[in-house]
mmCIF file of C-alpha atoms in Angstrom:
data_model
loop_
_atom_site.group_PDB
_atom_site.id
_atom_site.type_symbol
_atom_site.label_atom_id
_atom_site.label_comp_id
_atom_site.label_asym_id
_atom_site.label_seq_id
_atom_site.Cartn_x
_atom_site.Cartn_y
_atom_site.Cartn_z
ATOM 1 C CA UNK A 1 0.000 0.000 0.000
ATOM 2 C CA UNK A 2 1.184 3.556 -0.858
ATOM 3 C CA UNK A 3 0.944 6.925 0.807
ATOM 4 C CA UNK A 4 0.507 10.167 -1.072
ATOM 5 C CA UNK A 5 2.369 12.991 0.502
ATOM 6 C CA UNK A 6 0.888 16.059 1.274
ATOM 7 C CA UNK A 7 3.793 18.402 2.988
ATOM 8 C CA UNK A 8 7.365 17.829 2.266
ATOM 9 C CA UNK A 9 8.893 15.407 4.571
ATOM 10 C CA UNK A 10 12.272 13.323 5.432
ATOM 11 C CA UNK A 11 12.377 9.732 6.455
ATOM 12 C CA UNK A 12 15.003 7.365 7.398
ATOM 13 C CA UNK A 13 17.437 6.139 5.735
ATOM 14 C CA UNK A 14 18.116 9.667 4.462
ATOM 15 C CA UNK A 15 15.151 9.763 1.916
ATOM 16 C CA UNK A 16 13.198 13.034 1.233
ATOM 17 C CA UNK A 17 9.578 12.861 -0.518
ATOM 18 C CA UNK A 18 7.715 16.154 -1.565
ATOM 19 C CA UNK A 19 4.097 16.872 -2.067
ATOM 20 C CA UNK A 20 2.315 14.894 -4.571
ATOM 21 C CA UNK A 21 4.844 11.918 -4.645
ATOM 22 C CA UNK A 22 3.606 8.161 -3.904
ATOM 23 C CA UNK A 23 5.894 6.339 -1.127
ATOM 24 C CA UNK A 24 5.502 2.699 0.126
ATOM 25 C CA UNK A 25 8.592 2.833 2.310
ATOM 26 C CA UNK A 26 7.572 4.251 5.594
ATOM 27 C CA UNK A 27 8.387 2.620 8.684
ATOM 28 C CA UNK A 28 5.590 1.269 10.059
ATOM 29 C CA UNK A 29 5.123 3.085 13.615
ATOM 30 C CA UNK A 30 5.183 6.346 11.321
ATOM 31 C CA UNK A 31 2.779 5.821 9.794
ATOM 32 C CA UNK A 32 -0.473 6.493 11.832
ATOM 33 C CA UNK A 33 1.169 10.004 13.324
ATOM 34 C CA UNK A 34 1.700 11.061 9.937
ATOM 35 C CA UNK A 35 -1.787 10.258 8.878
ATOM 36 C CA UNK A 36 -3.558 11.839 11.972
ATOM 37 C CA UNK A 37 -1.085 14.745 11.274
ATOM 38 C CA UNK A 38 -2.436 15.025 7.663
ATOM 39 C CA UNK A 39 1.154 14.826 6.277
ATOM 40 C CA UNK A 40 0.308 11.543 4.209
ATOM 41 C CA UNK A 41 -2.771 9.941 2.610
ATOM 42 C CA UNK A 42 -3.621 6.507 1.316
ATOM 43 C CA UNK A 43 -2.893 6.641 -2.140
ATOM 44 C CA UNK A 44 -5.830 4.518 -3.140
ATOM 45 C CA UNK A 45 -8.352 7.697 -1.892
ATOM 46 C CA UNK A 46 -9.036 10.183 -4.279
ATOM 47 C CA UNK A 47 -6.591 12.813 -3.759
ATOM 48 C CA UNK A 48 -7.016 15.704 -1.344
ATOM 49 C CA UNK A 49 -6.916 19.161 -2.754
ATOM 50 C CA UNK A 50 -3.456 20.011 -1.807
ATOM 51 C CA UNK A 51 -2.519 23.578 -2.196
ATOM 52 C CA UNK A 52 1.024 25.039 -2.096
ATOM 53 C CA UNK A 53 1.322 28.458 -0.286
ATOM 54 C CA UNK A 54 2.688 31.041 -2.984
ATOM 55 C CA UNK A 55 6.196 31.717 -3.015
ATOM 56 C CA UNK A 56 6.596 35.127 -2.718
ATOM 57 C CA UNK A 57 9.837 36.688 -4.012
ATOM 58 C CA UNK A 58 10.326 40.092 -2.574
ATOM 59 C CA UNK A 59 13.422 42.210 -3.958
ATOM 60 C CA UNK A 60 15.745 43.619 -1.686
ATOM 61 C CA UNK A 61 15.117 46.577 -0.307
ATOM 62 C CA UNK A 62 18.377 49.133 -0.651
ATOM 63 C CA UNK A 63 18.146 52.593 0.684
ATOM 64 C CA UNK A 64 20.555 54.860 -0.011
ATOM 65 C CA UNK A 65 21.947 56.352 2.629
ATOM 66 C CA UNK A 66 23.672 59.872 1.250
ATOM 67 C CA UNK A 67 26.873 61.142 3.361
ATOM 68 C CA UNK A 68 27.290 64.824 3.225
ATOM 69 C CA UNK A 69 30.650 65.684 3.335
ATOM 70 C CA UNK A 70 31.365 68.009 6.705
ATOM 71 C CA UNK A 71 32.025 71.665 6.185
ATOM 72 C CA UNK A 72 35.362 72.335 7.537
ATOM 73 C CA UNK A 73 35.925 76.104 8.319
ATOM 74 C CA UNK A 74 39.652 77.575 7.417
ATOM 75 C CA UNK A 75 41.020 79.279 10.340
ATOM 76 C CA UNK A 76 41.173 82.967 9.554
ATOM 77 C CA UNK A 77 44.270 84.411 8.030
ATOM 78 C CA UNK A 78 46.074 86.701 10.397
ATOM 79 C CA UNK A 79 47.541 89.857 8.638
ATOM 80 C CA UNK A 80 50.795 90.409 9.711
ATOM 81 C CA UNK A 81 51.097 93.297 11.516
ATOM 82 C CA UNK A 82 55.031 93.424 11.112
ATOM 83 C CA UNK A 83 57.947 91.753 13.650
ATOM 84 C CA UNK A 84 56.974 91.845 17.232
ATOM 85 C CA UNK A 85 60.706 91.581 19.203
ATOM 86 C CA UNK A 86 58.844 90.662 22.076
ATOM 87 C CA UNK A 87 56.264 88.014 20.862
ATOM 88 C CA UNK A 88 55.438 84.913 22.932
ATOM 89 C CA UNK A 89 55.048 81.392 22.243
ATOM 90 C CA UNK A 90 51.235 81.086 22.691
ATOM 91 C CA UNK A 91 50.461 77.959 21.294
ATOM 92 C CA UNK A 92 53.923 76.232 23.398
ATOM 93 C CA UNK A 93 54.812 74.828 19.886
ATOM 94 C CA UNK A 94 58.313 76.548 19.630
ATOM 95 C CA UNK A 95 57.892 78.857 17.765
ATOM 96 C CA UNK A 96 57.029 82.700 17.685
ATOM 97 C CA UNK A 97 54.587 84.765 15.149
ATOM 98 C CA UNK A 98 53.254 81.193 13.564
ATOM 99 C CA UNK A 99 52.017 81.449 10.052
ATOM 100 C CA UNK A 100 54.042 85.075 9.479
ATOM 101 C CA UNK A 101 56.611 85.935 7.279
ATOM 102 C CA UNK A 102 58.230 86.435 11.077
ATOM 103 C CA UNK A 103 57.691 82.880 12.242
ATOM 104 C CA UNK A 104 60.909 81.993 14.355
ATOM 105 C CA UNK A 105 61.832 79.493 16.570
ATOM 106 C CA UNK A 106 62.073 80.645 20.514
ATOM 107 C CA UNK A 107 65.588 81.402 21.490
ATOM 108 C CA UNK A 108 66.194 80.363 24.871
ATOM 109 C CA UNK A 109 67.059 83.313 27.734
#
């Protein structure tokens, strides 16, 4: 006797049988749960309307994600007022009247 199959299943020894196909290879104490379940049918009843849920293929869904480049502000241009003989070191870097066309480095006292 043969059982149609009404929901894919998998049965020992590594055997797979999809909807629709006839099997006659169950093991025995599987077969009632999968009846009761509705899994299988006896093949020699007419055929249950067996319908296979839509497969729905949805596309990815990419969103573009737009990076604004950040506004970086130039510092502001000093005008050189002229050499300053007594300028200090403000910035501790070494040197005196940065960015000038009197830049120098601090001579030590």
């Amino acid at each position: 006797m043969g059982y149609r199959v009404l929901a894919g299943i998998d049965y020992p020894p590594n055997k797979r049988a999809e909807i629709g196909d006839v099997i006659d290879d169950l093991a025995p104490q599987s077969i009632k749960w999968l009846l009761s379940a509705g899994v299988i049918e006896d093949s020699s009843k007419s055929p249950q309307a067996v319908e296979e849920e839509p497969k729905i293929i949805e596309e990815p869904v990419v969103e573009e994600t737009i990076i604004e480049e950040p506004v970086v502000e130039a510092e502001p241009v000093v005008e050189a007022e002229g050499f300053d003989p007594n300028a200090k070191d403000g910035d501790g870097d070494g040197f005196l009247q940065d960015g000038t066309p009197h830049q120098r480095p601090v001579e030590e006292e």
